[in-house]
CSV table of C-alpha atoms in Angstrom, one decimal:
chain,number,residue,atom,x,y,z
Y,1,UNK,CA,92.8,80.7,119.2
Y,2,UNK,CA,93.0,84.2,121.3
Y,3,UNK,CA,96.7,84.4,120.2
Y,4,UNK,CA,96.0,84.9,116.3
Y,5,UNK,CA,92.7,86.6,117.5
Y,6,UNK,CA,95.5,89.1,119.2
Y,7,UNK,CA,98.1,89.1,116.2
Y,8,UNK,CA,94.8,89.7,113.8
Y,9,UNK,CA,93.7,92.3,115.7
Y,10,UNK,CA,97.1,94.2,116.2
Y,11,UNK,CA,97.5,93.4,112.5
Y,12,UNK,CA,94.3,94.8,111.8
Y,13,UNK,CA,94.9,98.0,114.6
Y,14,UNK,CA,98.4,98.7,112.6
Y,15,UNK,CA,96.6,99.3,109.4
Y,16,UNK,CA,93.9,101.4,110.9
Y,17,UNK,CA,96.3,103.4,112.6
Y,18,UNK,CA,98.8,103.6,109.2
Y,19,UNK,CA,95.4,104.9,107.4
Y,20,UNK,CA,94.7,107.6,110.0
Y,21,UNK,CA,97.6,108.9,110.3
Y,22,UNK,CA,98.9,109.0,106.5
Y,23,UNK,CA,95.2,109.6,104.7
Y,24,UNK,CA,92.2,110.5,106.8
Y,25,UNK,CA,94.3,112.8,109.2
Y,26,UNK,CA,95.4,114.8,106.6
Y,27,UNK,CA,91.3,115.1,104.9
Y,28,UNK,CA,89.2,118.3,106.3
Y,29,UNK,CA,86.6,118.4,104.2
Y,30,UNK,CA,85.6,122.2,104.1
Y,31,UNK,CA,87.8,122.9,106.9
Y,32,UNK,CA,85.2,121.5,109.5
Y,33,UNK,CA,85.0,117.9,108.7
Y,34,UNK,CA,87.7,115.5,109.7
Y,35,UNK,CA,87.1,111.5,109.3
Y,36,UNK,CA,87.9,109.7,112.6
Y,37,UNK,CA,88.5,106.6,111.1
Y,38,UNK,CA,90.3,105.0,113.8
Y,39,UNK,CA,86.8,104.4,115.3
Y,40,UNK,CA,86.0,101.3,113.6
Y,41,UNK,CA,88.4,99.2,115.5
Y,42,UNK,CA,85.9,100.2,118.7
Y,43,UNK,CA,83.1,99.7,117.3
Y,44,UNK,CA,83.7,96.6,115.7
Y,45,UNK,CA,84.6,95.2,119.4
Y,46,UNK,CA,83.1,92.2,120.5
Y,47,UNK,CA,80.6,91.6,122.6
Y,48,UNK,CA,83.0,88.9,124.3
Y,49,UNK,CA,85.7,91.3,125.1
Y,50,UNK,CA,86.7,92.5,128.8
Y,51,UNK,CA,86.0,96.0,129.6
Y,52,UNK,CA,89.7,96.2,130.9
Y,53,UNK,CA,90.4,94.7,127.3
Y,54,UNK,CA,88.4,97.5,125.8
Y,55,UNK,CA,89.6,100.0,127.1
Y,56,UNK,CA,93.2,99.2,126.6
Y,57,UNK,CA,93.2,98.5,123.0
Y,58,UNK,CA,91.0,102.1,122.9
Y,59,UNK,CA,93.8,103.6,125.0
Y,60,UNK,CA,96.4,102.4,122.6
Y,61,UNK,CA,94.5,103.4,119.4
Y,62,UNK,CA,94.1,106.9,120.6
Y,63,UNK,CA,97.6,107.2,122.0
Y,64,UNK,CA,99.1,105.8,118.6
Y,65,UNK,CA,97.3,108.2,116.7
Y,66,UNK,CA,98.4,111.3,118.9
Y,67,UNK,CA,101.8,110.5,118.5
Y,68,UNK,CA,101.7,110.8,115.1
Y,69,UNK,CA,99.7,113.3,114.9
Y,70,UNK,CA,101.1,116.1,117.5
Y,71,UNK,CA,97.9,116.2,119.3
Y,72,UNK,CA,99.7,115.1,123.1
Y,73,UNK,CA,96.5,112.7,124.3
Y,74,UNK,CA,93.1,114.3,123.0
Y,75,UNK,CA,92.8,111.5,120.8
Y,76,UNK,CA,93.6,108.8,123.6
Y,77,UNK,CA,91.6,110.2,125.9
Y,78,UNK,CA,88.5,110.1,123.3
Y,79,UNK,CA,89.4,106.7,122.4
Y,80,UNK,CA,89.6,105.7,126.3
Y,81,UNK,CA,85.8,106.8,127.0
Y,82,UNK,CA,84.5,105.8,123.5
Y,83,UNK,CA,85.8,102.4,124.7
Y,84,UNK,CA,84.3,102.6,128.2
Y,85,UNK,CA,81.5,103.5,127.1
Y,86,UNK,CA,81.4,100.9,123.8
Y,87,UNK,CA,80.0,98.3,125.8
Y,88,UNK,CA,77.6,99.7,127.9
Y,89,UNK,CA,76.2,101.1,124.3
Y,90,UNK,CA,76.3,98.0,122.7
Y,91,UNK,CA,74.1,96.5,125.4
Y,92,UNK,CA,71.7,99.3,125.1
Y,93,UNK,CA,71.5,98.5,121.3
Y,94,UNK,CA,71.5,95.2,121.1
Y,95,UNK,CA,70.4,91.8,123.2
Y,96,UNK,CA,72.9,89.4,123.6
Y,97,UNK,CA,72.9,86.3,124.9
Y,98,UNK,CA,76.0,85.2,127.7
Y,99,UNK,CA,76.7,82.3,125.0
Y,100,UNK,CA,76.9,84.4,122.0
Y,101,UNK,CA,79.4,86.5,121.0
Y,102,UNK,CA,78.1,89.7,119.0
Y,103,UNK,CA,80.5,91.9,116.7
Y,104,UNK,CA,78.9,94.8,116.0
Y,105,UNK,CA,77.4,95.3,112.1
Y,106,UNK,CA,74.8,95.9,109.9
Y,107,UNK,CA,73.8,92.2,109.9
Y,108,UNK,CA,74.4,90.5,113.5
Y,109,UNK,CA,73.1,93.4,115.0
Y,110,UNK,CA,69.9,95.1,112.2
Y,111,UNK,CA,70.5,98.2,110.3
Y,112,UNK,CA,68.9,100.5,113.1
Y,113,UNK,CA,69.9,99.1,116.4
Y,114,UNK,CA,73.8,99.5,114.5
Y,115,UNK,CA,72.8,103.1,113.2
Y,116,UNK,CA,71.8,104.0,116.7
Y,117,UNK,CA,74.9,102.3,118.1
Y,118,UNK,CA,77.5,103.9,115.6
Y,119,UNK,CA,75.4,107.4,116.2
Y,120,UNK,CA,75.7,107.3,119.9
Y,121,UNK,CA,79.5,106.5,120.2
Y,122,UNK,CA,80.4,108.4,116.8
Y,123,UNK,CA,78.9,111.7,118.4
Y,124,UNK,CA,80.3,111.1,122.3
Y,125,UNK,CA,83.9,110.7,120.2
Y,126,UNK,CA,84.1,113.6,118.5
Y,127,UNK,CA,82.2,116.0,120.8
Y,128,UNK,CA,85.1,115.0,123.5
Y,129,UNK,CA,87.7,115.3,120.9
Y,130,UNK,CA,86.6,118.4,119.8
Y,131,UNK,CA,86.0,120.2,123.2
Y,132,UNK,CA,89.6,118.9,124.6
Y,133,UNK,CA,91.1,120.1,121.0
Y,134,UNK,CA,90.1,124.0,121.6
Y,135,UNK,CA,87.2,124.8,123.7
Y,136,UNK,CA,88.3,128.0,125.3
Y,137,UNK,CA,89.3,129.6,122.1
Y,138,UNK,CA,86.3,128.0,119.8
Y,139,UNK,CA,82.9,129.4,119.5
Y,140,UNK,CA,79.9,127.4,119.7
Y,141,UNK,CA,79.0,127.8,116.3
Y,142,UNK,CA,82.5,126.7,115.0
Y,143,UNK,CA,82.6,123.7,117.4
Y,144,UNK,CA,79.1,122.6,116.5
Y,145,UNK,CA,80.2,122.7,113.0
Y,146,UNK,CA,83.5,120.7,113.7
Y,147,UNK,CA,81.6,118.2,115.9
Y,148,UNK,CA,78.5,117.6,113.1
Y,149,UNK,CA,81.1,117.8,110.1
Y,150,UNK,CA,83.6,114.7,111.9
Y,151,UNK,CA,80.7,113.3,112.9
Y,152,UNK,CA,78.8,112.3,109.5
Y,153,UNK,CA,81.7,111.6,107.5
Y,154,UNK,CA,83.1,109.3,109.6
Y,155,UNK,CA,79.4,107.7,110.1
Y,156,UNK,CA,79.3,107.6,106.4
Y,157,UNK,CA,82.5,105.9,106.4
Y,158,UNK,CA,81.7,103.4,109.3
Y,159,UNK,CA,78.6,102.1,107.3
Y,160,UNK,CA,80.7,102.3,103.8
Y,161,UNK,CA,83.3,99.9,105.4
Y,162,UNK,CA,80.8,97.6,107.5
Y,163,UNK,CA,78.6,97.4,104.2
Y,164,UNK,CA,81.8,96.3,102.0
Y,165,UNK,CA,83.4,93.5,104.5
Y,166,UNK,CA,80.4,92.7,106.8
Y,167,UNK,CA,79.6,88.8,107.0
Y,168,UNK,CA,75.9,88.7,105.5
Y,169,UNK,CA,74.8,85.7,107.3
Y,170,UNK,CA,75.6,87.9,110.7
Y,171,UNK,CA,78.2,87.6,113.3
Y,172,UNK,CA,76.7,86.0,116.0
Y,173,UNK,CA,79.2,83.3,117.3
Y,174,UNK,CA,78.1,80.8,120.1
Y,175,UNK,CA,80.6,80.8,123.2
Y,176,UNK,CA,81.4,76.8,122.9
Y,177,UNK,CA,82.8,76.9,119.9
C-alpha cells in the first residue's frame, strides 16, 4: 500500500510542480501577487507522515520549482521550513488521535481550524520566500505588499481546490486499516 501511496504522491507532486512552473509562475496579479501553488502538496500532508518524510518531499518540491524557475533555492528553502513546521501546525490546529490518520481539509479538519492552519503556513511561506527573494533592495511597503498579495491568492486558491476535490464525509482514516 505505501508504494502506490508513493507513486500517487510523486504522480500527484509532478503535476503540481508542471502547473507551477508552466501557469501560476508565470501569473503576477498587479505585479505584487504571485500564486504559490505548489503549497498544497504540504498542506495536504498527512497526519501519519514522518517529519523526516515531510520535510523531504518539501525539500524536493521547493528544489523542483527553483530549477525551473531560476530562483537558485529560495523556493526550497521556503518549502523546507513550511514542511518543518507543517506538522507542528497541524497539531496546533487540529486533535488527532495516534490511530487516526488526519489529511488536512475543509471537512476532516472544520472550516476554521483548516483556515487557521492554511493562514499560518501560507503566511510563514511567502514572508520567507519573499525576504530571501530581495530584502536588502525591497522596501517594507513593497515587501508587505508582495507578501499580502502571494499570500491571499494562493489562500483563495488552496480553499478553491480543497472545496472542489475534498472528501465530504472527512478524511479521518483509522491506523488498522
Amino acid at each position: 500500500m505505501q508504494v502506490i501511496s508513493f507513486f500517487k504522491r510523486l504522480g500527484i507532486f509532478l503535476f503540481i510542480v508542471i502547473l507551477q512552473v508552466f501557469i501560476f509562475g508565470r501569473v503576477n496579479l498587479f505585479g505584487y501577487a504571485a500564486p504559490v501553488f505548489y503549497l498544497w502538496i504540504i498542506l495536504h500532508m498527512d497526519s501519519h507522515m514522518s517529519k523526516a518524510t515531510v520535510l523531504l518531499w518539501s525539500f524536493f518540491l521547493g528544489i523542483a520549482v527553483d530549477m525551473f524557475t531560476s530562483t537558485p533555492g529560495l523556493n526550497a528553502a521556503a518549502a523546507t521550513l513550511t514542511g518543518y513546521l507543517q506538522p507542528v501546525i497541524l497539531n496546533a490546529f487540529a486533535r488527532i488521535d495516534k490511530h487516526d490518520t488526519l489529511v488536512p481539509s475543509c471537512s476532516s479538519m472544520g472550516w476554521r481550524s483548516f483556515m487557521l492552519y492554511c493562514m499560518s503556513l501560507i503566511f510563514i511561506h511567502c514572508m520567507v520566500l519573499f525576504l530571501l527573494r530581495g530584502a536588502p533592495d525591497r522596501n517594507i511597503g513593497l515587501l508587505a505588499a508582495n507578501v499580502a498579495g502571494s499570500f491571499l491568492i494562493t489562500l483563495i486558491l488552496v480553499f478553491c481546490l480543497d472545496l472542489a476535490f475534498s472528501d465530504r464525509t472527512g478524511s479521518r482514516q483509522s491506523a488498522t486499516l
